[in-house]
PDB file of C-alpha atoms in Angstrom:
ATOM      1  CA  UNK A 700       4.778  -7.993 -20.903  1.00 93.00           C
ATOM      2  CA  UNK A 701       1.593  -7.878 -22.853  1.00 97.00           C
ATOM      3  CA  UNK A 702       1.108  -4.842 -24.500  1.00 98.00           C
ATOM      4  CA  UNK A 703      -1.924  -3.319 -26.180  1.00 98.00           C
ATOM      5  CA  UNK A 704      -1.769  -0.104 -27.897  1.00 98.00           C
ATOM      6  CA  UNK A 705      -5.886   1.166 -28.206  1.00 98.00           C
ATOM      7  CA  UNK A 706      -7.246   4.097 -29.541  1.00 96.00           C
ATOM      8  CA  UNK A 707      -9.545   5.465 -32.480  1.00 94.00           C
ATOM      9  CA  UNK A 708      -8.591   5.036 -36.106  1.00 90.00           C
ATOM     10  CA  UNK A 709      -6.230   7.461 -37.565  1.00 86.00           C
ATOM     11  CA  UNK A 710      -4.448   7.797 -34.350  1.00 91.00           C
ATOM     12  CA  UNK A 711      -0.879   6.756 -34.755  1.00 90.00           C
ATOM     13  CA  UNK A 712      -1.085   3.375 -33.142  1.00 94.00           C
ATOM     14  CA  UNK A 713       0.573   1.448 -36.282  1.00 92.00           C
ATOM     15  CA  UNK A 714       3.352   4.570 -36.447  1.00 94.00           C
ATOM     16  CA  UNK A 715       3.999   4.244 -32.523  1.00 97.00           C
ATOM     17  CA  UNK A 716       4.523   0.402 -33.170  1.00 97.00           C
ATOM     18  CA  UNK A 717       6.756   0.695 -34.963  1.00 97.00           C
ATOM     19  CA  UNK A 718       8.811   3.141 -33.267  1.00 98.00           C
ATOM     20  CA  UNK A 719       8.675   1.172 -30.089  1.00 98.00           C
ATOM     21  CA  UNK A 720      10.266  -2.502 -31.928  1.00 98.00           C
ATOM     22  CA  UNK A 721      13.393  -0.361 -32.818  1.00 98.00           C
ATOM     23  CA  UNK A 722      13.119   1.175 -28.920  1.00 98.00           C
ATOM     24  CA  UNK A 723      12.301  -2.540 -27.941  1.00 98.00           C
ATOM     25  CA  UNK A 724      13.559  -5.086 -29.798  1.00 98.00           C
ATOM     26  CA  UNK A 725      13.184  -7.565 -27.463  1.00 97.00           C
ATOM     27  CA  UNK A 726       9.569  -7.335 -28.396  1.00 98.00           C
ATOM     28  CA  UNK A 727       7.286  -8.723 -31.382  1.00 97.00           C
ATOM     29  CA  UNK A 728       4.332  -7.827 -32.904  1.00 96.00           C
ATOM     30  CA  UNK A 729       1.876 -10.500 -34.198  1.00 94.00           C
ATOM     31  CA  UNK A 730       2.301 -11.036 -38.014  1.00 89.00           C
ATOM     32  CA  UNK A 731      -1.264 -11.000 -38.668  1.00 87.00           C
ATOM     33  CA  UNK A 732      -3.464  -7.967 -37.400  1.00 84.00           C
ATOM     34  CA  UNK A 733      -7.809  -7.493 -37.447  1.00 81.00           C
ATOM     35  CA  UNK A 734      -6.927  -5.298 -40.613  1.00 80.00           C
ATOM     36  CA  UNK A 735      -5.828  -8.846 -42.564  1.00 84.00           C
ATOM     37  CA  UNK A 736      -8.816 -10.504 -41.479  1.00 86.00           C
ATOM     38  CA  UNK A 737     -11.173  -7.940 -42.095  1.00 83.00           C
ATOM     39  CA  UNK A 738      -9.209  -8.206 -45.578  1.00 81.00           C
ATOM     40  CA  UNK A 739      -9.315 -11.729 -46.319  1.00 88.00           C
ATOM     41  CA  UNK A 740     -13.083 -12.230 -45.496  1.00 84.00           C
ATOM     42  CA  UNK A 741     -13.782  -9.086 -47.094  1.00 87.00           C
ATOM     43  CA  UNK A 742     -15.985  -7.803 -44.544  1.00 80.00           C
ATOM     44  CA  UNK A 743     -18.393  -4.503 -43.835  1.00 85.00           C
ATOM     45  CA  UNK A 744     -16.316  -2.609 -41.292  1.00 87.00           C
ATOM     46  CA  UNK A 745     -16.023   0.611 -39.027  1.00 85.00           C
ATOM     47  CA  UNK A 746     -19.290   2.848 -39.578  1.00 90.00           C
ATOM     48  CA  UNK A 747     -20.592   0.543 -41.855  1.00 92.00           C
ATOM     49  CA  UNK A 748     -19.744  -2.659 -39.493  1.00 94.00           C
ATOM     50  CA  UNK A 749     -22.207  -5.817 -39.059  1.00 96.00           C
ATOM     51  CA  UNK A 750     -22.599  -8.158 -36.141  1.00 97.00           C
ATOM     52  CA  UNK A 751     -20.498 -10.577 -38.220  1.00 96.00           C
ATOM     53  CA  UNK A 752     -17.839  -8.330 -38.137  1.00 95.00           C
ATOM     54  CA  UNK A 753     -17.429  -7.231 -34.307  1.00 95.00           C
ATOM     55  CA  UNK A 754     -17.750 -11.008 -33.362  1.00 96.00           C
ATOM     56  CA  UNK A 755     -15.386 -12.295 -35.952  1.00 95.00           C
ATOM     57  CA  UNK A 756     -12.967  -9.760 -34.920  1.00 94.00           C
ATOM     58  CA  UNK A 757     -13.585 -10.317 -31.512  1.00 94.00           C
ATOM     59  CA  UNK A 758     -12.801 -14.371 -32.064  1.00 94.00           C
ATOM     60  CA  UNK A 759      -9.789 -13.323 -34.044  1.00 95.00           C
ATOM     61  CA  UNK A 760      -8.499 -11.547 -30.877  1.00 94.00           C
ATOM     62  CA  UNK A 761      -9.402 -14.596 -28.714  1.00 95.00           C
ATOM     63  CA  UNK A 762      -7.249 -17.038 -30.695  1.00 94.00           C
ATOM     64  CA  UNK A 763      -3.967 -14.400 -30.017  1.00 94.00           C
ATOM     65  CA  UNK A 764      -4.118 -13.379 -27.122  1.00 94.00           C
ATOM     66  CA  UNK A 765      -5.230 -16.984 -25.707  1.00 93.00           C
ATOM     67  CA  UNK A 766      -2.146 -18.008 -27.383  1.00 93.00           C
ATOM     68  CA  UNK A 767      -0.483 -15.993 -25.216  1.00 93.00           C
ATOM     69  CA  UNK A 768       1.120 -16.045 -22.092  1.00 92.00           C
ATOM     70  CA  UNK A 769       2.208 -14.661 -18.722  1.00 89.00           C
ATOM     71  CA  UNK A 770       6.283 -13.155 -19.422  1.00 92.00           C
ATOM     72  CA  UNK A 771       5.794 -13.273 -23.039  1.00 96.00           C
ATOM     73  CA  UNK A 772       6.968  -9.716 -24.929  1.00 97.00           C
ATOM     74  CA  UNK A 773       4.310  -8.756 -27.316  1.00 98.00           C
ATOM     75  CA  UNK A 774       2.784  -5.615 -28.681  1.00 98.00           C
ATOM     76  CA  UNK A 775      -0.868  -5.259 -30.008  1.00 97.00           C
ATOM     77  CA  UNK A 776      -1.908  -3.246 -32.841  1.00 95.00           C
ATOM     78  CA  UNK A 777      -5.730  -2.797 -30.605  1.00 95.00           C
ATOM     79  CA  UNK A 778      -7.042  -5.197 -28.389  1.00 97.00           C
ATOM     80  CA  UNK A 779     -10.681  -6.073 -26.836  1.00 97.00           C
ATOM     81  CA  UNK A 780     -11.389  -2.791 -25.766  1.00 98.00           C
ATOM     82  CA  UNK A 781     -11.360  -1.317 -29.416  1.00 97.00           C
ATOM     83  CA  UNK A 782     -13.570  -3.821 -30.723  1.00 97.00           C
ATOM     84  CA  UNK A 783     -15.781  -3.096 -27.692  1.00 98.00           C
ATOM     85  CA  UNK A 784     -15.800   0.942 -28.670  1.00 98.00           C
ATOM     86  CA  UNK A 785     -17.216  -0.192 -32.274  1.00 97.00           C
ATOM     87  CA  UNK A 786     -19.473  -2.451 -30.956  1.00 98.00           C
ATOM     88  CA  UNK A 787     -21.062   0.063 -28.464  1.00 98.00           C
ATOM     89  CA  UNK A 788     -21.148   2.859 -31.131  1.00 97.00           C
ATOM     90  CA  UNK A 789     -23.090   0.345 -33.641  1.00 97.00           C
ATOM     91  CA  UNK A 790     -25.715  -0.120 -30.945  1.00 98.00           C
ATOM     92  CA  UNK A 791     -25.681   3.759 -30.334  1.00 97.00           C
ATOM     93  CA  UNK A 792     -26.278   3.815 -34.104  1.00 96.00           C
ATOM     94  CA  UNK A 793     -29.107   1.427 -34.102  1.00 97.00           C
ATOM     95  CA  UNK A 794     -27.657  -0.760 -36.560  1.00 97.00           C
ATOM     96  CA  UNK A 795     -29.050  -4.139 -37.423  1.00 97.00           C
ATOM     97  CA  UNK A 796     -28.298  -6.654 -34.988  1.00 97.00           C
ATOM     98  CA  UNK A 797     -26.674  -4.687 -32.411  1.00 98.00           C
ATOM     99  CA  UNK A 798     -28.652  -5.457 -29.384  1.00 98.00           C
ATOM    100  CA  UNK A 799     -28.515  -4.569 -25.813  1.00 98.00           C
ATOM    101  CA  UNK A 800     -27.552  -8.228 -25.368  1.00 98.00           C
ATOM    102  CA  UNK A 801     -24.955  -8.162 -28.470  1.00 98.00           C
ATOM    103  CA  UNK A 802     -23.034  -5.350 -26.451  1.00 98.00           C
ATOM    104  CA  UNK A 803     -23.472  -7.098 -22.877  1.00 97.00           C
ATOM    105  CA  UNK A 804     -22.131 -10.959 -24.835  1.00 97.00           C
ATOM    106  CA  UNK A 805     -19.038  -8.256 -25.860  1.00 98.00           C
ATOM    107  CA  UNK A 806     -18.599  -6.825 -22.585  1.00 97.00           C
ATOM    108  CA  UNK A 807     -18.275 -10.172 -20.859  1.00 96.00           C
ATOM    109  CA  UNK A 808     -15.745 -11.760 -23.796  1.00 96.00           C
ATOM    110  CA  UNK A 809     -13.801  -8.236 -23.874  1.00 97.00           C
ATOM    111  CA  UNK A 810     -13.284  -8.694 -19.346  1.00 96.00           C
ATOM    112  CA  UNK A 811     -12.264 -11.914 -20.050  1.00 95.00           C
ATOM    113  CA  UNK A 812      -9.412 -11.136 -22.717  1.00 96.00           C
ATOM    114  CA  UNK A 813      -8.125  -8.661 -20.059  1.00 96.00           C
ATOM    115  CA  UNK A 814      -7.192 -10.557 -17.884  1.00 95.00           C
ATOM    116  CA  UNK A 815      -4.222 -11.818 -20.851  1.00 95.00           C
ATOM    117  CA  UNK A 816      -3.215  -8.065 -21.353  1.00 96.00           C
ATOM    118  CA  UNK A 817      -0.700  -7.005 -18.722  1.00 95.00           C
ATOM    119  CA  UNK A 818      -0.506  -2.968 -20.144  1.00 96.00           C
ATOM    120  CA  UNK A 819      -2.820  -0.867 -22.464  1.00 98.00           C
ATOM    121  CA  UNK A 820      -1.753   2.474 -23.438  1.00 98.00           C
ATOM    122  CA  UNK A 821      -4.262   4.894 -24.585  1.00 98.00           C
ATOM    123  CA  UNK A 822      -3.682   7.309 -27.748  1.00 97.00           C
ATOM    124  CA  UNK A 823      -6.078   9.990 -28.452  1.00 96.00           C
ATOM    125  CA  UNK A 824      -7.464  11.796 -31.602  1.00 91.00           C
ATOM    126  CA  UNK A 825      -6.277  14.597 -32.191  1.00 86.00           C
ATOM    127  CA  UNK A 826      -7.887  16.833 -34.830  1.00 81.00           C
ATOM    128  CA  UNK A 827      -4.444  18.163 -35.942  1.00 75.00           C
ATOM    129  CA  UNK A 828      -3.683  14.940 -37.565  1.00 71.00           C
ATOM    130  CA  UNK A 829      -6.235  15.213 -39.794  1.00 70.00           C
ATOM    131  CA  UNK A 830      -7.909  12.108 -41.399  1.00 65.00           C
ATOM    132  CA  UNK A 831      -6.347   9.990 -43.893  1.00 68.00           C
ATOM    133  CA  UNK A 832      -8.199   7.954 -45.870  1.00 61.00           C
ATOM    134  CA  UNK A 833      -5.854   4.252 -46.761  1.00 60.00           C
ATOM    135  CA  UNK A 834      -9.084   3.214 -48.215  1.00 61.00           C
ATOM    136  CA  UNK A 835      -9.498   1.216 -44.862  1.00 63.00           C
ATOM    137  CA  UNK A 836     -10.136   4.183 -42.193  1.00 65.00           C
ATOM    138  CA  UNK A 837     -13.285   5.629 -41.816  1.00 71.00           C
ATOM    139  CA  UNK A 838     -12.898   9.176 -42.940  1.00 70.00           C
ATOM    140  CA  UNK A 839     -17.014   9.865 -42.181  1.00 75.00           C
ATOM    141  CA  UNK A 840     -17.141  13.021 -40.675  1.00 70.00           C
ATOM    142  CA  UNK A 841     -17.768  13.385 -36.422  1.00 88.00           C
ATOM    143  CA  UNK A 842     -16.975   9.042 -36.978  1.00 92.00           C
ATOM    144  CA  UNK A 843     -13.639   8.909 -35.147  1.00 92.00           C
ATOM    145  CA  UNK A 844     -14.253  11.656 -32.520  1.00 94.00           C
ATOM    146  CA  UNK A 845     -17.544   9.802 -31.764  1.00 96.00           C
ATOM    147  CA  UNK A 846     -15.209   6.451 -31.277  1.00 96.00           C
ATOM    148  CA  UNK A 847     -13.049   9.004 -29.264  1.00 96.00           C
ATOM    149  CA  UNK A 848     -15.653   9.582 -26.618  1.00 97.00           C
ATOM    150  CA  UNK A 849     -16.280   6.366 -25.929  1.00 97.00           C
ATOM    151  CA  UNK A 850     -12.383   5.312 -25.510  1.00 97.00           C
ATOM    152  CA  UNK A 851     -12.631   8.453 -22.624  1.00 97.00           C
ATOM    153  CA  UNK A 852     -15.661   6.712 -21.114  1.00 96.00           C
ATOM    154  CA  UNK A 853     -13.360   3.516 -20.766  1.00 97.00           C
ATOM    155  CA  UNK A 854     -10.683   5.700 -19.347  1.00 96.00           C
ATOM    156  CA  UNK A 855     -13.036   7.367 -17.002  1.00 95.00           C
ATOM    157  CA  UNK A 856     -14.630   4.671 -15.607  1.00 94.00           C
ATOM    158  CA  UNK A 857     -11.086   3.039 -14.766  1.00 95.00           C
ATOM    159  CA  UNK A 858     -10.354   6.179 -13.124  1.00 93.00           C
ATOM    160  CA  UNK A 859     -12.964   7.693 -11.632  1.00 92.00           C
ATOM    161  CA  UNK A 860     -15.245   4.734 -11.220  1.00 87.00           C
ATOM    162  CA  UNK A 861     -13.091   1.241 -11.032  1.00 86.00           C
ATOM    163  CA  UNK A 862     -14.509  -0.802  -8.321  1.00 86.00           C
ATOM    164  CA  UNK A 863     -18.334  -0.624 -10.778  1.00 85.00           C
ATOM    165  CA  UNK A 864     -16.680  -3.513 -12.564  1.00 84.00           C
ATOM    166  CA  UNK A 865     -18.192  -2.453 -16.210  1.00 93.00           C
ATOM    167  CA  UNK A 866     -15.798  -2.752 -18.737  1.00 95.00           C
ATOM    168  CA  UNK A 867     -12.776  -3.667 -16.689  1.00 95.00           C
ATOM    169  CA  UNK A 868     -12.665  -7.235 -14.794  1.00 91.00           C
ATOM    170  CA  UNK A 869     -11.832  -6.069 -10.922  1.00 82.00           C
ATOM    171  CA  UNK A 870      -9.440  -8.854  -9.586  1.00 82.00           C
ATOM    172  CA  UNK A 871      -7.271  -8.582 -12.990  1.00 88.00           C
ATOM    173  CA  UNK A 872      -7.082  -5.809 -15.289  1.00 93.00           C
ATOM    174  CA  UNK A 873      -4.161  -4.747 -17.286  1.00 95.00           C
ATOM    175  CA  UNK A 874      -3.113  -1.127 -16.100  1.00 95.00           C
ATOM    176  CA  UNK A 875      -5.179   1.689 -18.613  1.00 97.00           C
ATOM    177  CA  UNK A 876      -2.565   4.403 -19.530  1.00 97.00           C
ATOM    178  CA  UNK A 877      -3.153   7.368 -21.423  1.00 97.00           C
ATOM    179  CA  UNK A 878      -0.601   8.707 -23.726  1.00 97.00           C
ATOM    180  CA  UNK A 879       0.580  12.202 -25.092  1.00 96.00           C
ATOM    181  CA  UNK A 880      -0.760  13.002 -28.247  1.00 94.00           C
ATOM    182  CA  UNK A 881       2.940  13.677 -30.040  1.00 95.00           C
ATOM    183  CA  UNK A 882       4.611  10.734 -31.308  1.00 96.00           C
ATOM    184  CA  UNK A 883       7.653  11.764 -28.839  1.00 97.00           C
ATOM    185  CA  UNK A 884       5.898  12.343 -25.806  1.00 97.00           C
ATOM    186  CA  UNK A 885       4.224   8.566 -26.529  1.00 97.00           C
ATOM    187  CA  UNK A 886       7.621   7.095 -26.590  1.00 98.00           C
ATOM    188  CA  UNK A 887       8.546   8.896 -23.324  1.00 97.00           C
ATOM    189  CA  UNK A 888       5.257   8.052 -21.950  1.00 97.00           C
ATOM    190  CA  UNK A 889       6.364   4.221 -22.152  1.00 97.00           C
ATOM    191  CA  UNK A 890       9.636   4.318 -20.464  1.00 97.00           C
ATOM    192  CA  UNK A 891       8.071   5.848 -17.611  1.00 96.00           C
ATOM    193  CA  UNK A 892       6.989   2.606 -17.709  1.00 96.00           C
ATOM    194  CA  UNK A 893       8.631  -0.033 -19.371  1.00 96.00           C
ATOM    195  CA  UNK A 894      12.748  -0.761 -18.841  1.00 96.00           C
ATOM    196  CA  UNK A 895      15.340  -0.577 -21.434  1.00 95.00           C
ATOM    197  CA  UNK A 896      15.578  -4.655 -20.656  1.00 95.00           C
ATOM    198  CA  UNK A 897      11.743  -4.115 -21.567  1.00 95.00           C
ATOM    199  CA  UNK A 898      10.123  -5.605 -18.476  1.00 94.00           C
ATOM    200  CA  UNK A 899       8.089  -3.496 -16.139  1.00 92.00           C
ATOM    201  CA  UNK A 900       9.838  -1.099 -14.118  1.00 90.00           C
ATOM    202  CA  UNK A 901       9.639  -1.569 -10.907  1.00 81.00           C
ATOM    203  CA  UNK A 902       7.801  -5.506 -11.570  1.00 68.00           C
ATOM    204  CA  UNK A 903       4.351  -6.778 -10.650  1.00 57.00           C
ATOM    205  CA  UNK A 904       2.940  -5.958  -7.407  1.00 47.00           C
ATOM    206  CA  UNK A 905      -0.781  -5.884  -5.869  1.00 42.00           C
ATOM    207  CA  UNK A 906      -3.943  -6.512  -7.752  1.00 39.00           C
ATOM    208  CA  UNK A 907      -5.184  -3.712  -9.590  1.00 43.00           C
ATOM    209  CA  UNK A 908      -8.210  -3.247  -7.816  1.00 39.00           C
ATOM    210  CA  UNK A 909      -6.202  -3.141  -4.307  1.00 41.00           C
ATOM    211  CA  UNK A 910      -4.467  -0.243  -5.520  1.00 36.00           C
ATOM    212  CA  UNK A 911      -6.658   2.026  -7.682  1.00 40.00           C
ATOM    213  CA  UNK A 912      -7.283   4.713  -5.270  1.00 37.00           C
ATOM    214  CA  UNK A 913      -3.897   4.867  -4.297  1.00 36.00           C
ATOM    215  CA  UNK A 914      -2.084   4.909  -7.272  1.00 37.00           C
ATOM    216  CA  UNK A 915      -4.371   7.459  -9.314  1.00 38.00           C
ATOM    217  CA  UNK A 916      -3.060  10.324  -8.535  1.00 36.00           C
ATOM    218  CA  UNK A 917       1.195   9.162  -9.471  1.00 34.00           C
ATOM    219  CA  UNK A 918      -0.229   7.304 -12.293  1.00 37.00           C
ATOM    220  CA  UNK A 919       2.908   9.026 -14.642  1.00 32.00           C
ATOM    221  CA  UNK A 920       5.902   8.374 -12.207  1.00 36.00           C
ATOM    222  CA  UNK A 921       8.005   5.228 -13.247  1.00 34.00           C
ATOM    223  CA  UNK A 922       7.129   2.744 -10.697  1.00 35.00           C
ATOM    224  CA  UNK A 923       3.762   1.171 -11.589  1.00 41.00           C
ATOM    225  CA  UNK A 924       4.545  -1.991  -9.392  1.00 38.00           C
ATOM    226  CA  UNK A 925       1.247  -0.923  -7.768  1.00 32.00           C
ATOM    227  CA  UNK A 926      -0.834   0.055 -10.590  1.00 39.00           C
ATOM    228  CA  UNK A 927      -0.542  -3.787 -12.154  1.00 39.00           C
ATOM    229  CA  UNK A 928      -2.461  -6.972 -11.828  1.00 39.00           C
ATOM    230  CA  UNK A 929      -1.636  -9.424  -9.261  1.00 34.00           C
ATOM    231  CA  UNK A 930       0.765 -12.131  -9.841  1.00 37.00           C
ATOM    232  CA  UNK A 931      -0.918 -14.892 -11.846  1.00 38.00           C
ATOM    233  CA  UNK A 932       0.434 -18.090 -13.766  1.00 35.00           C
TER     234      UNK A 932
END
């Protein structure tokens, strides 16, 4: 299973990580995350983010996750989706260089990296964390709930809207879960979900799109054989 957990900074992706490699051992975690590479090439980031940025980020995830393959057990510290929620709230921004056409070029790259994600669990902010500033986050004020909203627009139109095809590629998208907001209730979240063996419970079944309607409304019981992408080598 490829794994991706998504979400707005300062939302307890790194912390749930970490708790679910001691839950699932049988899983990794790639050693090298978007954080080192916006490190190394010391680049502009989050609210202050250039085109440079979202597309070298977005190349970074295209090396991993290319690398990647179908039965392999890995977990994501973000995936395509999150660059995708920077990108469109740059353009919302108007900052330099982010185009109409520099969102659609993301849209396309971010469908296509889909297609290697089998799972991607949603976390939320939740204004009761608080920010903390790591001198990485973002701590500008209305930033992350802004990023927030748009992760619920992805969420929304996977729910509510699938078959439009905008952010999520029809004939093979990973299954969009959202999470609790307690670390906890995350964890518990997953097993509905994932084995103790750490495979899927319940295995692949029908192509996403087949089953969308169908499946919405048991979206939290612990068979999501029909809420996964179709078999594919």
């Amino acid at each position: 299973m490829r794994i991706v957990i998504s979400g707005a900074h300062n939302t307890g992706k790194t912390t749930l990580i970490k708790e679910f490699l001691q839950l699932w051992p049988q899983y990794k975690t790639p050693e090298k995350t978007y954080r080192d590479y916006l490190s190394e090439n010391r680049l502009e980031h989050s609210s202050k983010t250039t085109t440079e940025t979202q597309a070298g980020i977005l190349n970074f995830m295209i090396e991993q996750f290319e690398a990647t393959k179908k039965g392999d057990k890995i977990i994501f510290d973000r995936g395509p989706l999150d660059n995708l929620a920077y990108t469109m709230w740059a353009n919302a921004a108007n900052i330099e260089g982010f185009t109409d056409e520099f969102v659609q070029w993301s849209i396309k790259i971010t469908k296509e990296l889909l297609r290697k994600i089998d799972i991607v669990f949603l976390v939320r902010y939740d204004k009761a964390y608080g920010l903390t500033d790591d001198g990485l986050r973002d701590v500008t004020p209305g930033y992350v709930e802004d990023i927030d909203l748009i992760f619920n627009a992805f969420k929304n139109q996977y729910e509510q809207n699938f078959d439009a095809d905008i952010f999520f590629p029809a004939n093979d998208s990973p299954a969009l879960i959202e999470l609790p907001n307690s670390l906890q209730g995350r964890l518990q979240g997953i097993r509905d979900y994932i084995g103790n063996d750490g495979e899927l419970i319940g295995g692949e079944g029908e192509s996403r799109s087949e089953k969308h309607h169908s499946t919405r409304s048991t979206r939290k019981s612990a068979n999501l054989s029909t809420k996964t992408r179709k078999e594919r080598s």
